[in-house]
């Protein structure tokens, strides 16, 4: 690991704002510096910030790194649970409870080992110094499998609930059955209890934490800062990555409908639409392999307000998606082309954007230029 800023890349982008009310609006020049604040990492996956300004970064291998004053000094949290580190499995997302300053809860998702392999789990814990204490496992998916793919998993909170994603573990038929937890978005009370108004609680054989189903592998999810709608993107097969608004009890179609084909070129389904199944807001063909996601709320990047930023693992750039006021896709722009496989992008409490990259593993801060 290196403790100092290693590399600064300067990127200047012309941002064209699309607005029906102002079709001739002048182009706005957005200029920023991409500053590497930590390098020599492996596969940084999730990012969050403590009230004292320290940044916590999960490494897929099972470590939580501590970054202070935009520098990594080698500090790591103690007491991280053992993870099933197999291909895409490991330590995944990390988020503070919205009322962290009063209750002290940190939540993280990880692939939990056990008899039969591993599965996606959610744990919460508190922090004493650099030690995780009072650890509570609030969710664990079953059955476990030795598959190393499609664990999900992102976390977000709203109105006293925790929402999280789980991929279909490489078994596509899992996604259409509410009798298993895979290929789903889930909702629980913050302590792990199942809400009584979840959509499938009255079906005895259903997994009662399910909020929506028919997903392949959602690795980006966040509530819209203004509309309050839950947005998520997910990996398609070869083509057919999707951006969705996730609604209670809805079926998102995988693998009954898809805009992609299998990796060997074979047809998974001939249908892209079916009654009772939701259509994406947007899909990508070819796949960009989306990972991580944030809505920009900061005034530091005024031209990007309420845009979605997400990573492209496949093509190694940060993707900016512009929506209109009704939530329709307008356009997208490639940022930081060639930077590496972008795993996540997050906005800090003081309004700066940070990007987690693997290959090479590093954390980059986007510094607006005045």
CSV table of C-alpha atoms in Angstrom, one decimal:
chain,number,residue,atom,x,y,z
A,1,UNK,CA,0.0,0.0,0.0
A,2,UNK,CA,1.1,3.6,-0.6
A,3,UNK,CA,0.2,6.3,1.9
A,4,UNK,CA,0.4,9.3,-0.4
A,5,UNK,CA,-1.4,10.5,-3.5
A,6,UNK,CA,0.1,8.5,-6.3
A,7,UNK,CA,-1.4,9.8,-9.5
A,8,UNK,CA,-3.5,12.7,-10.7
A,9,UNK,CA,-5.4,12.4,-13.9
A,10,UNK,CA,-7.0,15.6,-15.3
A,11,UNK,CA,-10.2,15.1,-17.2
A,12,UNK,CA,-12.2,17.8,-18.9
A,13,UNK,CA,-15.7,16.9,-20.2
A,14,UNK,CA,-18.3,18.9,-22.1
A,15,UNK,CA,-21.6,18.1,-20.5
A,16,UNK,CA,-24.7,18.8,-22.6
A,17,UNK,CA,-27.7,19.2,-20.4
A,18,UNK,CA,-30.9,18.1,-22.0
A,19,UNK,CA,-34.0,20.1,-21.0
A,20,UNK,CA,-37.2,20.3,-23.0
A,21,UNK,CA,-38.0,23.7,-21.6
A,22,UNK,CA,-34.6,25.0,-22.7
A,23,UNK,CA,-33.7,23.2,-25.9
A,24,UNK,CA,-31.0,25.8,-26.8
A,25,UNK,CA,-29.4,25.8,-23.4
A,26,UNK,CA,-25.6,26.5,-23.7
A,27,UNK,CA,-23.2,23.6,-23.2
A,28,UNK,CA,-21.7,23.6,-19.7
A,29,UNK,CA,-18.1,22.8,-19.2
A,30,UNK,CA,-17.5,20.4,-16.3
A,31,UNK,CA,-13.8,20.1,-15.4
A,32,UNK,CA,-12.5,17.9,-12.6
A,33,UNK,CA,-9.4,16.2,-11.4
A,34,UNK,CA,-9.4,12.5,-10.6
A,35,UNK,CA,-7.1,12.1,-7.6
A,36,UNK,CA,-5.9,8.7,-6.5
A,37,UNK,CA,-6.1,8.6,-2.7
A,38,UNK,CA,-5.2,4.9,-2.2
A,39,UNK,CA,-3.6,2.4,-4.5
A,40,UNK,CA,-2.1,-1.0,-4.2
A,41,UNK,CA,-5.5,-2.4,-3.3
A,42,UNK,CA,-7.0,-5.6,-4.6
A,43,UNK,CA,-10.8,-5.4,-5.2
A,44,UNK,CA,-12.4,-2.6,-3.2
A,45,UNK,CA,-16.2,-3.2,-3.3
A,46,UNK,CA,-18.1,-0.9,-0.9
A,47,UNK,CA,-17.5,2.5,0.7
A,48,UNK,CA,-19.1,4.5,3.5
A,49,UNK,CA,-18.1,7.3,5.9
A,50,UNK,CA,-18.1,7.6,9.7
A,51,UNK,CA,-19.3,10.9,11.2
A,52,UNK,CA,-15.6,11.7,12.1
A,53,UNK,CA,-14.7,11.7,8.4
A,54,UNK,CA,-13.0,8.3,8.3
A,55,UNK,CA,-13.9,6.3,5.2
A,56,UNK,CA,-14.5,2.5,5.4
A,57,UNK,CA,-13.7,0.4,2.3
A,58,UNK,CA,-14.5,-3.3,2.0
A,59,UNK,CA,-12.1,-5.5,0.2
A,60,UNK,CA,-13.7,-8.6,-1.5
A,61,UNK,CA,-11.1,-10.8,0.3
A,62,UNK,CA,-12.6,-10.0,3.7
A,63,UNK,CA,-11.0,-6.8,5.0
A,64,UNK,CA,-12.4,-3.4,6.0
A,65,UNK,CA,-9.8,-0.7,5.3
A,66,UNK,CA,-9.8,2.7,7.1
A,67,UNK,CA,-8.9,5.8,5.1
A,68,UNK,CA,-8.3,9.0,7.0
A,69,UNK,CA,-7.9,12.5,5.5
A,70,UNK,CA,-7.9,10.9,2.0
A,71,UNK,CA,-5.0,8.7,2.8
A,72,UNK,CA,-4.7,5.0,3.5
A,73,UNK,CA,-2.4,4.4,6.4
A,74,UNK,CA,-2.7,0.6,6.6
A,75,UNK,CA,-5.3,0.5,9.3
A,76,UNK,CA,-8.0,-2.2,9.1
A,77,UNK,CA,-11.0,-3.0,11.3
A,78,UNK,CA,-10.8,-6.1,13.5
A,79,UNK,CA,-13.5,-8.7,14.0
A,80,UNK,CA,-14.7,-8.9,10.4
A,81,UNK,CA,-16.5,-12.3,9.9
A,82,UNK,CA,-15.1,-15.0,7.8
A,83,UNK,CA,-16.2,-14.8,4.2
A,84,UNK,CA,-16.7,-17.3,1.4
A,85,UNK,CA,-14.1,-15.8,-0.9
A,86,UNK,CA,-14.8,-17.6,-4.1
A,87,UNK,CA,-14.7,-15.7,-7.4
A,88,UNK,CA,-17.4,-13.0,-7.0
A,89,UNK,CA,-18.1,-14.0,-3.4
A,90,UNK,CA,-16.5,-12.2,-0.4
A,91,UNK,CA,-17.1,-9.1,1.6
A,92,UNK,CA,-19.4,-6.9,-0.4
A,93,UNK,CA,-21.3,-3.7,0.5
A,94,UNK,CA,-21.1,-1.6,3.6
A,95,UNK,CA,-23.5,1.1,4.8
A,96,UNK,CA,-24.1,3.1,8.0
A,97,UNK,CA,-27.6,3.1,9.5
A,98,UNK,CA,-29.3,6.4,8.6
A,99,UNK,CA,-29.4,7.3,12.4
A,100,UNK,CA,-25.8,6.0,13.0
A,101,UNK,CA,-24.9,8.9,15.3
A,102,UNK,CA,-27.6,7.7,17.8
A,103,UNK,CA,-27.5,3.9,17.4
A,104,UNK,CA,-24.0,3.1,16.1
A,105,UNK,CA,-25.0,0.4,13.6
A,106,UNK,CA,-22.9,-0.5,10.6
A,107,UNK,CA,-24.4,-3.0,8.1
A,108,UNK,CA,-22.5,-5.1,5.6
A,109,UNK,CA,-23.3,-7.8,3.1
A,110,UNK,CA,-21.0,-10.8,2.6
A,111,UNK,CA,-20.9,-14.3,1.3
A,112,UNK,CA,-21.1,-16.5,4.4
A,113,UNK,CA,-19.4,-19.9,4.4
A,114,UNK,CA,-21.1,-23.0,5.7
A,115,UNK,CA,-22.1,-26.6,4.8
A,116,UNK,CA,-22.6,-26.7,1.1
A,117,UNK,CA,-20.6,-23.6,0.2
A,118,UNK,CA,-21.6,-20.0,0.6
A,119,UNK,CA,-24.6,-17.7,0.4
A,120,UNK,CA,-25.3,-13.9,0.8
A,121,UNK,CA,-25.8,-12.7,4.3
A,122,UNK,CA,-26.4,-9.4,6.1
A,123,UNK,CA,-24.7,-8.5,9.4
A,124,UNK,CA,-24.7,-5.5,11.6
A,125,UNK,CA,-22.2,-4.5,14.2
A,126,UNK,CA,-21.0,-1.5,16.2
A,127,UNK,CA,-17.5,0.0,16.3
A,128,UNK,CA,-15.3,0.4,19.4
A,129,UNK,CA,-12.0,1.9,18.3
A,130,UNK,CA,-11.1,-0.3,15.4
A,131,UNK,CA,-13.0,-3.4,16.6
A,132,UNK,CA,-16.3,-4.6,15.3
A,133,UNK,CA,-18.5,-5.5,18.4
A,134,UNK,CA,-22.1,-6.5,19.1
A,135,UNK,CA,-22.2,-8.4,15.8
A,136,UNK,CA,-25.7,-9.5,14.8
A,137,UNK,CA,-26.4,-11.7,11.8
A,138,UNK,CA,-29.8,-10.4,10.7
A,139,UNK,CA,-30.2,-12.4,7.4
A,140,UNK,CA,-28.7,-15.5,5.8
A,141,UNK,CA,-29.9,-17.0,2.5
A,142,UNK,CA,-30.4,-20.8,2.0
A,143,UNK,CA,-29.6,-23.2,0.5
A,144,UNK,CA,-25.9,-22.6,0.3
A,145,UNK,CA,-24.1,-23.5,-3.0
A,146,UNK,CA,-20.5,-23.8,-4.1
A,147,UNK,CA,-21.2,-21.5,-7.1
A,148,UNK,CA,-18.9,-18.6,-7.2
A,149,UNK,CA,-21.2,-16.2,-9.1
A,150,UNK,CA,-24.1,-13.8,-8.6
A,151,UNK,CA,-24.1,-13.0,-4.9
A,152,UNK,CA,-25.4,-9.4,-5.5
A,153,UNK,CA,-25.3,-7.4,-3.2
A,154,UNK,CA,-26.1,-3.8,-2.4
A,155,UNK,CA,-27.8,-2.2,0.6
A,156,UNK,CA,-30.0,0.8,1.1
A,157,UNK,CA,-32.4,2.1,3.8
A,158,UNK,CA,-35.8,3.8,3.8
A,159,UNK,CA,-38.5,4.4,6.4
A,160,UNK,CA,-37.0,2.0,9.0
A,161,UNK,CA,-36.4,-0.8,6.5
A,162,UNK,CA,-33.3,-2.3,5.0
A,163,UNK,CA,-33.4,-3.3,1.3
A,164,UNK,CA,-30.7,-5.6,-0.2
A,165,UNK,CA,-30.1,-7.5,-3.4
A,166,UNK,CA,-29.1,-11.1,-4.0
A,167,UNK,CA,-28.2,-12.6,-7.4
A,168,UNK,CA,-29.6,-15.9,-8.7
A,169,UNK,CA,-26.3,-17.7,-8.0
A,170,UNK,CA,-25.9,-18.7,-11.7
A,171,UNK,CA,-29.1,-20.8,-11.6
A,172,UNK,CA,-31.4,-18.8,-13.8
A,173,UNK,CA,-34.6,-20.6,-12.8
A,174,UNK,CA,-34.1,-19.4,-9.2
A,175,UNK,CA,-35.2,-15.9,-10.2
A,176,UNK,CA,-38.8,-16.8,-11.0
A,177,UNK,CA,-39.5,-18.8,-7.8
A,178,UNK,CA,-40.5,-16.9,-4.7
A,179,UNK,CA,-39.7,-20.2,-2.8
A,180,UNK,CA,-36.0,-19.3,-2.8
A,181,UNK,CA,-34.1,-16.1,-2.0
A,182,UNK,CA,-32.0,-15.9,-5.1
A,183,UNK,CA,-32.5,-13.4,-7.9
A,184,UNK,CA,-34.4,-11.1,-5.6
A,185,UNK,CA,-34.5,-7.7,-3.9
A,186,UNK,CA,-35.4,-8.2,-0.2
A,187,UNK,CA,-36.9,-5.9,2.5
A,188,UNK,CA,-36.6,-6.4,6.3
A,189,UNK,CA,-37.0,-4.3,9.4
A,190,UNK,CA,-33.6,-3.0,10.4
A,191,UNK,CA,-33.2,-5.7,13.1
A,192,UNK,CA,-33.9,-8.5,10.6
A,193,UNK,CA,-37.6,-9.1,11.3
A,194,UNK,CA,-39.9,-9.6,8.3
A,195,UNK,CA,-42.4,-6.7,7.7
A,196,UNK,CA,-46.0,-7.9,7.9
A,197,UNK,CA,-46.8,-6.0,4.7
A,198,UNK,CA,-44.1,-7.6,2.5
A,199,UNK,CA,-45.7,-8.9,-0.7
A,200,UNK,CA,-45.4,-12.6,-0.2
A,201,UNK,CA,-45.8,-13.1,3.6
A,202,UNK,CA,-49.2,-14.8,3.1
A,203,UNK,CA,-47.7,-17.5,0.9
A,204,UNK,CA,-46.5,-20.3,3.3
A,205,UNK,CA,-43.8,-21.6,1.1
A,206,UNK,CA,-42.5,-18.2,-0.1
A,207,UNK,CA,-39.4,-16.5,1.3
A,208,UNK,CA,-41.1,-13.7,3.2
A,209,UNK,CA,-38.3,-11.2,2.9
A,210,UNK,CA,-38.8,-10.9,-0.9
A,211,UNK,CA,-39.7,-7.4,-2.2
A,212,UNK,CA,-39.3,-8.1,-5.9
A,213,UNK,CA,-38.2,-11.0,-8.1
A,214,UNK,CA,-37.0,-12.0,-11.6
A,215,UNK,CA,-33.6,-10.4,-11.2
A,216,UNK,CA,-30.3,-11.8,-12.5
A,217,UNK,CA,-27.5,-10.2,-10.5
A,218,UNK,CA,-28.2,-6.7,-9.2
A,219,UNK,CA,-24.9,-5.0,-8.1
A,220,UNK,CA,-26.2,-1.4,-7.9
A,221,UNK,CA,-29.2,0.0,-5.9
A,222,UNK,CA,-30.2,3.3,-4.4
A,223,UNK,CA,-33.3,5.3,-3.7
A,224,UNK,CA,-33.9,8.4,-5.9
A,225,UNK,CA,-33.2,11.5,-3.7
A,226,UNK,CA,-36.3,13.3,-4.9
A,227,UNK,CA,-38.9,10.8,-6.0
A,228,UNK,CA,-38.1,8.2,-3.3
A,229,UNK,CA,-38.3,5.4,-5.9
A,230,UNK,CA,-36.0,2.5,-5.6
A,231,UNK,CA,-33.6,2.1,-8.6
A,232,UNK,CA,-31.4,-0.8,-9.3
A,233,UNK,CA,-29.3,-2.1,-12.2
A,234,UNK,CA,-28.4,-5.7,-12.9
A,235,UNK,CA,-26.1,-7.8,-15.1
A,236,UNK,CA,-27.7,-9.4,-18.1
A,237,UNK,CA,-26.0,-12.3,-19.8
A,238,UNK,CA,-24.4,-11.4,-23.1
A,239,UNK,CA,-26.3,-8.2,-23.6
A,240,UNK,CA,-29.3,-7.2,-21.7
A,241,UNK,CA,-27.9,-5.4,-18.6
A,242,UNK,CA,-30.9,-3.5,-17.1
A,243,UNK,CA,-31.7,-0.3,-15.2
A,244,UNK,CA,-35.0,-0.7,-13.3
A,245,UNK,CA,-37.3,1.0,-10.9
A,246,UNK,CA,-38.0,-1.7,-8.3
A,247,UNK,CA,-41.6,-1.9,-7.1
A,248,UNK,CA,-43.2,-4.1,-4.5
A,249,UNK,CA,-44.1,-7.6,-5.6
A,250,UNK,CA,-43.2,-7.1,-9.2
A,251,UNK,CA,-41.6,-9.6,-11.5
A,252,UNK,CA,-38.6,-8.3,-13.6
A,253,UNK,CA,-38.6,-11.2,-16.0
A,254,UNK,CA,-35.3,-13.1,-15.8
A,255,UNK,CA,-35.0,-15.5,-17.5
A,256,UNK,CA,-38.5,-15.6,-19.1
A,257,UNK,CA,-37.7,-12.3,-20.9
A,258,UNK,CA,-34.3,-10.8,-21.7
A,259,UNK,CA,-32.6,-8.5,-24.2
A,260,UNK,CA,-29.5,-10.7,-24.1
A,261,UNK,CA,-28.3,-14.1,-25.2
A,262,UNK,CA,-26.2,-16.7,-23.5
A,263,UNK,CA,-22.4,-16.4,-23.4
A,264,UNK,CA,-22.1,-19.2,-26.0
A,265,UNK,CA,-24.4,-17.4,-28.4
A,266,UNK,CA,-27.4,-19.7,-27.7
A,267,UNK,CA,-30.9,-18.2,-27.2
A,268,UNK,CA,-32.1,-18.1,-23.6
A,269,UNK,CA,-35.5,-16.7,-24.6
A,270,UNK,CA,-37.1,-15.3,-27.7
A,271,UNK,CA,-39.2,-12.9,-25.7
A,272,UNK,CA,-38.3,-9.4,-24.5
A,273,UNK,CA,-41.8,-8.6,-23.2
A,274,UNK,CA,-44.4,-10.7,-21.4
A,275,UNK,CA,-47.6,-9.8,-19.6
A,276,UNK,CA,-47.1,-9.3,-15.8
A,277,UNK,CA,-43.3,-8.7,-16.2
A,278,UNK,CA,-41.7,-5.3,-15.8
A,279,UNK,CA,-39.8,-3.6,-18.6
A,280,UNK,CA,-36.4,-1.8,-17.8
A,281,UNK,CA,-36.1,1.9,-17.9
A,282,UNK,CA,-33.0,1.2,-20.1
A,283,UNK,CA,-31.0,-1.8,-21.2
A,284,UNK,CA,-27.5,-2.2,-22.6
A,285,UNK,CA,-26.5,-4.3,-25.6
A,286,UNK,CA,-23.6,-5.0,-25.6
A,287,UNK,CA,-23.4,-5.4,-21.9
A,288,UNK,CA,-21.3,-2.8,-20.0
A,289,UNK,CA,-21.3,-5.1,-16.8
A,290,UNK,CA,-22.7,-2.4,-14.4
A,291,UNK,CA,-21.5,-2.3,-10.8
A,292,UNK,CA,-22.0,0.2,-8.0
A,293,UNK,CA,-24.4,3.1,-8.2
A,294,UNK,CA,-25.1,6.5,-6.8
A,295,UNK,CA,-27.4,9.4,-7.5
A,296,UNK,CA,-25.5,12.7,-7.5
A,297,UNK,CA,-27.0,15.1,-4.9
A,298,UNK,CA,-24.0,17.3,-4.3
A,299,UNK,CA,-23.9,21.0,-5.3
A,300,UNK,CA,-20.2,20.4,-6.1
A,301,UNK,CA,-21.2,18.9,-9.5
A,302,UNK,CA,-24.2,21.0,-10.4
A,303,UNK,CA,-24.5,19.8,-14.0
A,304,UNK,CA,-24.8,16.2,-12.7
A,305,UNK,CA,-27.6,16.8,-10.2
A,306,UNK,CA,-29.8,13.7,-9.9
A,307,UNK,CA,-27.8,11.9,-12.6
A,308,UNK,CA,-26.9,8.3,-11.9
A,309,UNK,CA,-23.2,7.3,-11.8
A,310,UNK,CA,-22.4,3.6,-12.2
A,311,UNK,CA,-19.3,1.6,-13.0
A,312,UNK,CA,-18.6,-0.4,-16.1
A,313,UNK,CA,-16.6,-3.5,-15.3
A,314,UNK,CA,-16.4,-4.7,-18.9
A,315,UNK,CA,-15.3,-1.5,-20.6
A,316,UNK,CA,-13.6,0.1,-17.6
A,317,UNK,CA,-15.2,3.5,-17.3
A,318,UNK,CA,-17.5,5.5,-15.0
A,319,UNK,CA,-20.9,5.9,-16.7
A,320,UNK,CA,-23.1,9.0,-16.2
A,321,UNK,CA,-26.8,8.4,-16.9
A,322,UNK,CA,-29.1,11.4,-17.4
A,323,UNK,CA,-32.8,11.0,-16.6
A,324,UNK,CA,-35.6,13.4,-17.3
A,325,UNK,CA,-38.0,14.7,-14.6
A,326,UNK,CA,-40.3,11.7,-15.2
A,327,UNK,CA,-37.5,9.2,-14.7
A,328,UNK,CA,-37.0,8.3,-18.4
A,329,UNK,CA,-33.6,7.6,-19.8
A,330,UNK,CA,-32.2,10.5,-21.8
A,331,UNK,CA,-28.6,9.8,-22.6
A,332,UNK,CA,-25.3,8.6,-21.0
A,333,UNK,CA,-21.7,9.8,-21.0
A,334,UNK,CA,-18.4,7.8,-20.5
A,335,UNK,CA,-16.1,9.3,-17.8
A,336,UNK,CA,-12.6,8.1,-16.7
A,337,UNK,CA,-12.3,5.8,-19.7
A,338,UNK,CA,-9.6,3.2,-19.3
A,339,UNK,CA,-9.3,3.7,-15.5
A,340,UNK,CA,-10.0,0.0,-14.7
A,341,UNK,CA,-12.9,-2.1,-13.6
A,342,UNK,CA,-15.1,0.3,-11.7
A,343,UNK,CA,-16.7,-1.5,-8.8
A,344,UNK,CA,-18.5,1.3,-7.0
A,345,UNK,CA,-19.1,5.0,-6.9
A,346,UNK,CA,-20.3,6.8,-3.8
A,347,UNK,CA,-20.9,10.4,-2.6
A,348,UNK,CA,-19.3,11.4,0.7
A,349,UNK,CA,-21.2,13.4,3.4
A,350,UNK,CA,-19.2,16.5,2.3
A,351,UNK,CA,-20.4,16.1,-1.3
A,352,UNK,CA,-17.4,14.6,-3.1
A,353,UNK,CA,-17.6,11.6,-5.4
A,354,UNK,CA,-15.3,8.6,-4.8
A,355,UNK,CA,-14.7,5.7,-7.3
A,356,UNK,CA,-13.5,2.2,-6.3
A,357,UNK,CA,-11.6,0.4,-9.0
A,358,UNK,CA,-10.1,-3.0,-9.4
A,359,UNK,CA,-7.4,-3.9,-11.9
A,360,UNK,CA,-5.5,-2.0,-10.5
A,361,UNK,CA,-7.2,-1.7,-7.1
A,362,UNK,CA,-7.5,1.9,-6.0
A,363,UNK,CA,-9.8,4.6,-4.7
A,364,UNK,CA,-10.1,7.8,-6.8
A,365,UNK,CA,-11.7,11.1,-5.7
A,366,UNK,CA,-13.3,13.4,-8.2
A,367,UNK,CA,-12.2,17.0,-7.4
A,368,UNK,CA,-14.2,19.7,-9.2
A,369,UNK,CA,-12.0,22.4,-10.7
A,370,UNK,CA,-13.1,26.0,-10.2
